[in-house]
Short mmCIF file of C-alpha atoms and ligand atoms in Angstrom, two decimals:
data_model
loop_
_atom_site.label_atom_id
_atom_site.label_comp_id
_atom_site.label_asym_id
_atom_site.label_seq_id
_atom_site.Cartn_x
_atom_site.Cartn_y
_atom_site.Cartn_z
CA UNK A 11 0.00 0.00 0.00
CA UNK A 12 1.17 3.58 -0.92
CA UNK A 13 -0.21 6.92 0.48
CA UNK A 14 -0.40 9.15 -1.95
CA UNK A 15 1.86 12.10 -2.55
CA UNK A 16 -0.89 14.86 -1.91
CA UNK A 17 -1.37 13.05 1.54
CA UNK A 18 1.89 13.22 2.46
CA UNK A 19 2.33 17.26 1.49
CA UNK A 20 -0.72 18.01 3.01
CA UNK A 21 0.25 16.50 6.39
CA UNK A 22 2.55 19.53 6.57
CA UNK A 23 -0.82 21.96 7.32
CA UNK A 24 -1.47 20.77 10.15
CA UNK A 25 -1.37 22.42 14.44
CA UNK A 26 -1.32 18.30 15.14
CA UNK A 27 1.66 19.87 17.91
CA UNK A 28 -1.16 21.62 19.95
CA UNK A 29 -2.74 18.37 20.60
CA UNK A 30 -0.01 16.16 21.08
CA UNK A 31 1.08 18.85 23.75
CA UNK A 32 -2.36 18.60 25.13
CA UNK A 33 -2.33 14.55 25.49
CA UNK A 34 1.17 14.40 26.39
CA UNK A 35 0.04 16.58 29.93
CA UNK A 36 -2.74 14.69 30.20
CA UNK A 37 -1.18 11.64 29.91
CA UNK A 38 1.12 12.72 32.86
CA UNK A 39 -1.67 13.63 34.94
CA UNK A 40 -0.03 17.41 34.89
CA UNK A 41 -2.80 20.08 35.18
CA UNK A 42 -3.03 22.06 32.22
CA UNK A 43 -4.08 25.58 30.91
CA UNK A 44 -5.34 25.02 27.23
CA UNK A 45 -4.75 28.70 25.70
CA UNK A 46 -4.24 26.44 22.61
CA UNK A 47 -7.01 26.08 20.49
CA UNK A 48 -9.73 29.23 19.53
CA UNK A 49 -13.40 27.80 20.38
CA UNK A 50 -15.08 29.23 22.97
CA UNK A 51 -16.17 26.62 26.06
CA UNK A 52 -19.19 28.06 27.20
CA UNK A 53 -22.53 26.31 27.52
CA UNK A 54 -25.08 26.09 24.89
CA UNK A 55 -27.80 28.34 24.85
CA UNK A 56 -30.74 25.84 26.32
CA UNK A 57 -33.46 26.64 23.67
CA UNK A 58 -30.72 25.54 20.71
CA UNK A 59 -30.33 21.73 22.69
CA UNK A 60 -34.23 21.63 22.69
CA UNK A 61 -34.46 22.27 19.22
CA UNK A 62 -31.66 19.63 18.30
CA UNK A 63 -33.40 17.15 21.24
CA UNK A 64 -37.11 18.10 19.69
CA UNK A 65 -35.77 17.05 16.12
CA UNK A 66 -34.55 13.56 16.63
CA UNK A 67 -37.84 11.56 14.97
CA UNK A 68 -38.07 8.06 15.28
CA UNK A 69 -37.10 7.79 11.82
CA UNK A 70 -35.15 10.78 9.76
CA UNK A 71 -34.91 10.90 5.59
CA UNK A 72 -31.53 11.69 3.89
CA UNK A 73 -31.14 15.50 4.28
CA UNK A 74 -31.91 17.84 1.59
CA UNK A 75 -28.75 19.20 -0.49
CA UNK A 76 -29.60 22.85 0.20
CA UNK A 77 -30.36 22.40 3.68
CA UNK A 78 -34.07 23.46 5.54
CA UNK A 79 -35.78 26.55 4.28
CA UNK A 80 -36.36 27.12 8.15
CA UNK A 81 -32.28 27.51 8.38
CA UNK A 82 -31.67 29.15 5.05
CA UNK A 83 -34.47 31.85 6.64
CA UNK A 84 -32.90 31.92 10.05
CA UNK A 85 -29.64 32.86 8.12
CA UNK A 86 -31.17 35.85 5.78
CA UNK A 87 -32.51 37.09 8.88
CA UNK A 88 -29.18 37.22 10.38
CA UNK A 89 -27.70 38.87 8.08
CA UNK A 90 -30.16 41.63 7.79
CA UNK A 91 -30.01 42.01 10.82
CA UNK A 92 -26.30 42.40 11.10
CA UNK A 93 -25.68 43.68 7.92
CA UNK A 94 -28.69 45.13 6.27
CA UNK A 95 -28.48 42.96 3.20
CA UNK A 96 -31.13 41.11 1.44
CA UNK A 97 -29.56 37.48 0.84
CA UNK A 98 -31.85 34.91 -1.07
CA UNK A 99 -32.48 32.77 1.23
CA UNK A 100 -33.20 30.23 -1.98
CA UNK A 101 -30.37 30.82 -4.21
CA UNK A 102 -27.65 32.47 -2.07
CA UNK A 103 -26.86 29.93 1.01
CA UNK A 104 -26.34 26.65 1.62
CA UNK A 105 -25.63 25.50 5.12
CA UNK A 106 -22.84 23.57 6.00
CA UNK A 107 -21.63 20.93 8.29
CA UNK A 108 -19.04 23.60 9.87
CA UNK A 109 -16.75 25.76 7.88
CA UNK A 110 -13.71 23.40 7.64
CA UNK A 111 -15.57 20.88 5.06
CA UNK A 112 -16.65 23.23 2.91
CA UNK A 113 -13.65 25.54 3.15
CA UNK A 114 -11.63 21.95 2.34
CA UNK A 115 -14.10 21.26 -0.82
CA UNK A 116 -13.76 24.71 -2.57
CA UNK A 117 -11.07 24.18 -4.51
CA UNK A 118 -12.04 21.19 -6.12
CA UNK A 119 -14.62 22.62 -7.62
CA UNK A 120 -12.58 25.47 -9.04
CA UNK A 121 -9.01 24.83 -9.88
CA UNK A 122 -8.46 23.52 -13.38
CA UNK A 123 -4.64 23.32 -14.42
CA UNK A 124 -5.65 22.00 -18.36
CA UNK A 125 -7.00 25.88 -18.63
CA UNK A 126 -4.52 27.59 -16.66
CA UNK A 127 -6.81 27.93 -13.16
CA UNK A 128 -3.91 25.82 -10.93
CA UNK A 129 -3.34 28.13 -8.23
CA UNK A 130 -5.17 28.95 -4.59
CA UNK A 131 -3.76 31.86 -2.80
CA UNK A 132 -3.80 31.81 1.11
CA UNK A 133 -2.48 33.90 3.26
CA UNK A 134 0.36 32.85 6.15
CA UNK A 135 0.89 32.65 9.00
CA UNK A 136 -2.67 31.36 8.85
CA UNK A 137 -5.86 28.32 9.42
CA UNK A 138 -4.05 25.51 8.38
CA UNK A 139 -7.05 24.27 6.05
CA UNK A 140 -6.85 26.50 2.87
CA UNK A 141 -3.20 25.34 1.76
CA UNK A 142 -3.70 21.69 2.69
CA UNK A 143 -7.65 21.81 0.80
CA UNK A 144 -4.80 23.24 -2.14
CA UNK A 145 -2.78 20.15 -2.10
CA UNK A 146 -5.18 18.01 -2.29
CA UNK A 147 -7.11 19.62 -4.90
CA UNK A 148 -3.63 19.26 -7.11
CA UNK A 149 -3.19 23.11 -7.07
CA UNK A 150 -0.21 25.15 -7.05
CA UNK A 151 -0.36 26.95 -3.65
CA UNK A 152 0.48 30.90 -3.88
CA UNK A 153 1.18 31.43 0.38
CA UNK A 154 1.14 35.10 0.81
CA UNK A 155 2.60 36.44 3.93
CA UNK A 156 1.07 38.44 6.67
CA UNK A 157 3.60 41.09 8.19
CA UNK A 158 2.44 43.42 11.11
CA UNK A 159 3.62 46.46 9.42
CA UNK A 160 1.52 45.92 6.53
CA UNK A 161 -1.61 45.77 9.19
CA UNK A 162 -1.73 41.45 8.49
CA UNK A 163 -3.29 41.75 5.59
CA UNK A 164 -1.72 40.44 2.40
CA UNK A 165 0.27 43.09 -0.05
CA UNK A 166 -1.88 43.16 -3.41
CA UNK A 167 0.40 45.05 -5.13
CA UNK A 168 3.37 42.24 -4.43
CA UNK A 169 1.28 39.70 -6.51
CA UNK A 170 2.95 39.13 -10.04
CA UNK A 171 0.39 39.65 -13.18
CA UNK A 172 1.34 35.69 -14.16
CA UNK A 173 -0.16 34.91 -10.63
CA UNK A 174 -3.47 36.90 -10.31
CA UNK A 175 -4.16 34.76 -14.41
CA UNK A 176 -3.63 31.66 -12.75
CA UNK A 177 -5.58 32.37 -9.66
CA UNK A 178 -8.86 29.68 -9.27
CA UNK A 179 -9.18 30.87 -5.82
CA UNK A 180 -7.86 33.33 -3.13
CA UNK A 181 -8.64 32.98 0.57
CA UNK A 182 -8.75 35.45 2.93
CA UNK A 183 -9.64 35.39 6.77
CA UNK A 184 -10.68 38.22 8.65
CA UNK A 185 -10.58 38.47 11.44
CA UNK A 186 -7.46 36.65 11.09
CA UNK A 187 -6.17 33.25 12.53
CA UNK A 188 -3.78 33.45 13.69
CA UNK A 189 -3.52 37.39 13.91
CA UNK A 190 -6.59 38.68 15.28
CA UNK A 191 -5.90 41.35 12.70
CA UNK A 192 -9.66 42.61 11.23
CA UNK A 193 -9.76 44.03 6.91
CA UNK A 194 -11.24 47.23 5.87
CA UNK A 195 -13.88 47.86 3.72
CA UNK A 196 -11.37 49.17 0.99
CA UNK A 197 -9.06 46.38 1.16
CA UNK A 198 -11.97 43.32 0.66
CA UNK A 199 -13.76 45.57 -2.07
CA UNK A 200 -10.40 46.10 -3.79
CA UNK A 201 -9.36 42.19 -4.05
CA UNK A 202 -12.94 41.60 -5.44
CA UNK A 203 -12.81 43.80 -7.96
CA UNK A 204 -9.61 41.99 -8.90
CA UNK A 205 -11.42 38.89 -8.41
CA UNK A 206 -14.32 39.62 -11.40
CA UNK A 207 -11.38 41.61 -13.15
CA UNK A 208 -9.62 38.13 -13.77
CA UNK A 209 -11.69 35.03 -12.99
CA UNK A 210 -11.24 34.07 -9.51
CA UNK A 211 -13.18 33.19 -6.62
CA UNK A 212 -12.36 35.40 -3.71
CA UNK A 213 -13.42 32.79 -0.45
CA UNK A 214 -14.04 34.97 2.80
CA UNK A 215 -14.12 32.51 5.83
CA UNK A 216 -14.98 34.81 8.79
CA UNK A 217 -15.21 32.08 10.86
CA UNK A 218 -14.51 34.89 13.93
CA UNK A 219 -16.44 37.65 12.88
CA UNK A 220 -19.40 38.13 15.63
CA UNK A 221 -16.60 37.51 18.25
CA UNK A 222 -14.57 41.00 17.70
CA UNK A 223 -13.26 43.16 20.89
CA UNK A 224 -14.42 46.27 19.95
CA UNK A 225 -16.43 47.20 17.34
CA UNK A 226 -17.94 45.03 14.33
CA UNK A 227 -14.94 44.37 12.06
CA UNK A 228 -15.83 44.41 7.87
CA UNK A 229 -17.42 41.62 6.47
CA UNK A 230 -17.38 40.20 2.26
CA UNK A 231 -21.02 40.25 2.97
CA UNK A 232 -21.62 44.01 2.82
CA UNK A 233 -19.69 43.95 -0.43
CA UNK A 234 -22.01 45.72 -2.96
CA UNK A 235 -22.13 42.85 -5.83
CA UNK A 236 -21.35 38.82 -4.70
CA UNK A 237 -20.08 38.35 -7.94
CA UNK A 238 -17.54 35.99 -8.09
CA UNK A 239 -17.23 36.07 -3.96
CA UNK A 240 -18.41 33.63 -1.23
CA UNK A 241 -18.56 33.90 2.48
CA UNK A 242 -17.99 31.52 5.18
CA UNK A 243 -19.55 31.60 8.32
CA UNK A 244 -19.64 28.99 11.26
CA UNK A 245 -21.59 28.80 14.62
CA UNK A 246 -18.64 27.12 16.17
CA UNK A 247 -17.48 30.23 17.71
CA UNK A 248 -20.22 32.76 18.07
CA UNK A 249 -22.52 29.79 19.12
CA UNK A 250 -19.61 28.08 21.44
CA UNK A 251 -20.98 25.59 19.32
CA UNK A 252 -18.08 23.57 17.94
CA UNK A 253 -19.41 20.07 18.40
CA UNK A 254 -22.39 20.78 16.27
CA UNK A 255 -20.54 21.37 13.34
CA UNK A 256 -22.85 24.10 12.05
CA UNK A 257 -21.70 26.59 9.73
CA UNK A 258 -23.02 28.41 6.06
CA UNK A 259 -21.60 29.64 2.64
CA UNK A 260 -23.29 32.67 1.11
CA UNK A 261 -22.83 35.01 -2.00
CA UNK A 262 -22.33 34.04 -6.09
CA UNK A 263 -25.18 32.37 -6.77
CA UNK A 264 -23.72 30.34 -9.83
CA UNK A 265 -21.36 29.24 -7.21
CA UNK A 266 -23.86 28.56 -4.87
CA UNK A 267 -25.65 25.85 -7.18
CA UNK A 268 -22.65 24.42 -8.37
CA UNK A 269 -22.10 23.83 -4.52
CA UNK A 270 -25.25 22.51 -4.64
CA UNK A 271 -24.81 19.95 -6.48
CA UNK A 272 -21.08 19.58 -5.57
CA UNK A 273 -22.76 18.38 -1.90
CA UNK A 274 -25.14 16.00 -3.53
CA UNK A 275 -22.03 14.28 -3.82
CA UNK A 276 -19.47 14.86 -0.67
CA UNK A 277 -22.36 13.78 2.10
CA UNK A 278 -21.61 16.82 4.31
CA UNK A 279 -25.36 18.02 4.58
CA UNK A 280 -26.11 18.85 7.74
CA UNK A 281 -28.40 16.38 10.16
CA UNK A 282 -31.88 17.68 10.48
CA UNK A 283 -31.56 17.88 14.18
CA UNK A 284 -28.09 20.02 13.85
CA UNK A 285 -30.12 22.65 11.07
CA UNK A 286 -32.75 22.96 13.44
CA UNK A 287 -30.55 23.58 16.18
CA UNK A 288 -28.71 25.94 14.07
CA UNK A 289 -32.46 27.53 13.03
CA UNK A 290 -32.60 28.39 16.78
CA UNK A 291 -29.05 29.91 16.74
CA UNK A 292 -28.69 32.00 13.77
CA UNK A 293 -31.56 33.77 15.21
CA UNK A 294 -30.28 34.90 18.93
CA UNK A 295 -27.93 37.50 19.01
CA UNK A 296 -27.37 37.52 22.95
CA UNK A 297 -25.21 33.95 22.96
CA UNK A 298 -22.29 36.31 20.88
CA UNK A 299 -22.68 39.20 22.72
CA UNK A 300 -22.30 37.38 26.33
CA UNK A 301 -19.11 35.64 24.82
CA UNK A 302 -18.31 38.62 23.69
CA UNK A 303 -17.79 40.17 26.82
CA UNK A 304 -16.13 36.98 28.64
CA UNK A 305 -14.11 36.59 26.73
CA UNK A 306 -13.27 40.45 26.16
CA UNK A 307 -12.25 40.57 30.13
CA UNK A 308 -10.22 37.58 29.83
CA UNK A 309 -8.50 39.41 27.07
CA UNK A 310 -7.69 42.55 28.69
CA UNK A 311 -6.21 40.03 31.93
CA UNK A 312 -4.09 37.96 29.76
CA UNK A 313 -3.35 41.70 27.83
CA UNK A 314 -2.47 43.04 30.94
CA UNK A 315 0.16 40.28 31.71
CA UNK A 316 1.98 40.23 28.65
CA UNK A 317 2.40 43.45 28.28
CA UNK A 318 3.59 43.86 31.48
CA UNK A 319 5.72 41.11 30.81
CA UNK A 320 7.39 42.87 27.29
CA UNK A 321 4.89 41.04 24.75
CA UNK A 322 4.21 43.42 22.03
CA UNK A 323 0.14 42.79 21.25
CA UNK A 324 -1.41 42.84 18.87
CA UNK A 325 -5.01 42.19 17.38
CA UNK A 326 -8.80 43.25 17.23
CA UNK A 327 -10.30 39.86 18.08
CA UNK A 328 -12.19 38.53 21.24
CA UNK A 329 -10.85 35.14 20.65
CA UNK A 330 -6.69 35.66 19.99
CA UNK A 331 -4.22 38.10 20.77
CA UNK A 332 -1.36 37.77 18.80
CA UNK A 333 2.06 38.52 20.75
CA UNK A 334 5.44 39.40 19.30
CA UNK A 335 8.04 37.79 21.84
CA UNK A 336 10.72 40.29 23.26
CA UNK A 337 14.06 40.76 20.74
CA UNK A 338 16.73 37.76 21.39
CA UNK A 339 14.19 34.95 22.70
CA UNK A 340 12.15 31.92 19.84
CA UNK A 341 8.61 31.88 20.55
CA UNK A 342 8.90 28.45 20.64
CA UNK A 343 11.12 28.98 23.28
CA UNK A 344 8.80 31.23 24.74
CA UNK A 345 5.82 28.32 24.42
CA UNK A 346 8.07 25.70 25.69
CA UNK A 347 8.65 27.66 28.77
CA UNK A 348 4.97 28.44 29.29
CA UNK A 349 4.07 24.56 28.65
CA UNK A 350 6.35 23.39 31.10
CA UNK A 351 4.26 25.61 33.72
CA UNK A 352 1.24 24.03 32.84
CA UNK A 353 -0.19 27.06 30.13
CA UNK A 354 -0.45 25.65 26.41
CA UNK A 355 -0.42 28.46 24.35
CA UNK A 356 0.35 27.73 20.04
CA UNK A 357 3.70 29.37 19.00
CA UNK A 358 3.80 30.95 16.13
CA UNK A 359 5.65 29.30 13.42
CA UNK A 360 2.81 26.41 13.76
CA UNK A 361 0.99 28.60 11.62
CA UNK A 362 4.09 28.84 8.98
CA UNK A 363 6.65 30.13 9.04
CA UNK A 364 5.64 33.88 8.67
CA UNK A 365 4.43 33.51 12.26
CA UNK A 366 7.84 33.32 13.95
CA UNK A 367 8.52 35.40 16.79
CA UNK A 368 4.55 35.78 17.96
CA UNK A 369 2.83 33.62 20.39
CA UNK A 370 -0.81 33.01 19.56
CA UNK A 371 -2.73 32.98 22.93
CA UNK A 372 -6.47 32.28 22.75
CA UNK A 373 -8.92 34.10 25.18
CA UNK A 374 -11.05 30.75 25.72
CA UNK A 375 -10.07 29.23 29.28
CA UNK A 376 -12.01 29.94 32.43
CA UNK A 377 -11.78 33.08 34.36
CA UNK A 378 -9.55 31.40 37.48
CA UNK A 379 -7.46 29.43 34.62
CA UNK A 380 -7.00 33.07 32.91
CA UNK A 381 -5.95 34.79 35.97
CA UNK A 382 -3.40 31.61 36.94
CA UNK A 383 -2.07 31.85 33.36
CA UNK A 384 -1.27 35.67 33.76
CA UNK A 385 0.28 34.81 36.99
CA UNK A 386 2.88 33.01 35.01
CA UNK A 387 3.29 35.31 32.17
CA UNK A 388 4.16 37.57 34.30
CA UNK A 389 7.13 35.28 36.00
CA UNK A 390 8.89 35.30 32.37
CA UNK A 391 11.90 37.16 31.98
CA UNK A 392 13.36 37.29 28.69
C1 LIG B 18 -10.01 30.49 10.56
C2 LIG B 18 -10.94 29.35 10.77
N1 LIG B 18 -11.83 29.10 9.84
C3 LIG B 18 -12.69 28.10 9.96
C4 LIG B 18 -12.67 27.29 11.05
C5 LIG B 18 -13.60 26.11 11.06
O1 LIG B 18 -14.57 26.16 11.97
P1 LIG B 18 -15.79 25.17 11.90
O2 LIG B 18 -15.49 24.08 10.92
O3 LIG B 18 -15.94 24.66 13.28
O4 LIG B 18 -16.94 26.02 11.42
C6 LIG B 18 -11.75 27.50 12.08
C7 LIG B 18 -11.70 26.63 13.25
O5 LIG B 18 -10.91 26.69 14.11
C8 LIG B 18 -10.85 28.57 11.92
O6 LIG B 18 -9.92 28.83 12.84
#
């Protein structure tokens, strides 16, 4: 038996570190601080379990392709709400079984090397998911790096003319894993204009957007025309609702049905007690805005600490600040020395190599565990 080669590059994407990091203390019976991974912990809201509990029939048919109207609905509503946009609720969304399937599935439906379509673009350090959904879809991956004093978000005007032509699609992720960095309104209607100006399909996973720290970052949904853009959204982390795997993809609408029918084949529709759990979500707005503010004051805590300590921080997320390590220490060094104190935090180079030199600490342990954590921060001297 042979794996294959795309299986073997793609096992390169991945934060498998974090969890063997996370096992190994367990194993050991050490306590441990998981700063690690980004989902929030909290409890479902008790009206969304009913709905999933109500759903469960004696006997349930294969899902529809295109999900419940009752969902599609839910999410239209959302984003009126949130956005003041009119999305057909028919011909512009299809939920999704989480973000990460349908972020992985994208570019199999769009790159084509026989006409010249081989490349995905994603941006690093960054969500592991894009580049290895690239390898496996045979593409040519374009990484494009993230640098602090370009504001994290990838340099346009860096991108050769031979590059944008061969573009099938171009990821971005605001606000940013790793970086907590947000877009502007500019930026996201610039690359889309590029995006109908030569062909490509610019994929917005904003997997993070409900959960910002101060204001509501930009979204690809108040874009003017979904031409040739689609949007990823996920309940995992405005829902704390991970396990559900519960997400949507909204905008072109040719894309939209060729996703369609791209999902009569992949078997990622959504159970009907997870859509109508997801019915009940999409259309409560306080579950965010609590986690919003718990996780906003275990920010500012774990803020306070590393700044104290000589972090630089950066970042306009709830969910991760994004700390540059003093000058002369590795992050890794830096995470090593945390992990061996019982705090798991995910250095930065696990996100590429772009990522060097920050520390990505997620906002997502309790409020005692976020207070111990600080403690220690605050014992490090570079
Ligand atoms: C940037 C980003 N996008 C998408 C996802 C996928 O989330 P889900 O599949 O739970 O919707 C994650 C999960 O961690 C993420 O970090």
């Amino acid at each position: 038996m042979q794996l294959s080669a795309r299986y073997r590059d793609a096992s390169r994407y991945s934060l498998g570190a974090l969890g063997e990091a996370r096992a190994a203390a367990r194993a050991a019976g050490r306590p441990l601080i998981d700063l690690g991974m980004g989902e929030p912990r909290e409890p479902v809201l008790e009206a969304v379990r009913e709905a999933a509990a109500a759903a469960l029939a004696p006997y349930l048919p294969y899902p529809r392709p295109g999900g419940t109207p009752e969902l599609r609905e839910a999410i239209a509503a959302w984003a009126h709400r949130r956005f003041g946009i009119e999305l057909d609720p028919e011909r512009e969304i299809i939920p999704t079984s989480g973000s990460k399937e349908a972020i992985f599935s994208l570019p199999q439906l769009l790159v084509d090397p026989a006409s010249g379509r081989d490349t995905v673009a994603a941006t690093v350090p960054g969500y592991p998911i894009p580049a290895a959904s690239a390898v496996y879809a045979g593409a040519r991956l374009l990484e494009l790096p993230l640098r602090e004093d370009h504001g994290f978000l990838p340099d346009l005007d860096a991108i050769a003319e031979d590059d944008w032509q061969r573009l099938a699609v171009f990821w971005l992720n605001y606000p940013n894993n790793p970086t907590g960095a947000v877009m502007d309104h500019d930026f996201v209607r610039a690359l889309a204009e590029r995006a109908r100006h030569y062909g490509f399909v610019l994929a917005s996973d904003e997997a993070y957007w409900e959960l910002w720290s101060e204001r509501p970052p930009a979204s690809a949904l108040e874009l003017e025309s979904f031409d040739n853009v689609l949007v990823f959204h996920s309940l995992s982390k405005r829902g704390s609702m991970p396990g559900y795997r519960s997400g949507f993809v909204a905008g072109d609408r040719e894309l939209i049905a060729a996703l369609r029918a791209f999902r009569l084949q992949t078997g990622t529709v959504p159970p009907a007690f997870v859509q109508a759990a997801a019915t009940v979500a999409w259309a409560d707005d306080a579950q965010p805005a609590r986690l919003r503010e718990l996780l906003g004051r275990r920010r500012a805590t774990l803020l306070a600490a590393l700044q104290d300590a000589g972090f630089r921080c950066t970042g306009a997320s709830a969910v991760f600040i994004w700390a540059a390590v003093p000058a002369g220490v590795r992050s890794a060094a830096v995470a090593d020395w945390l992990l061996e104190r019982g705090v798991l935090v995910a250095s930065g180079e696990l996100f590429g190599a772009a990522g060097d030199g920050y520390l990505r600490i997620a906002t997502v342990a309790t409020d005692a565990e976020v207070a111990a954590a600080a403690a220690v921060i605050r014992e490090f001297a570079p």
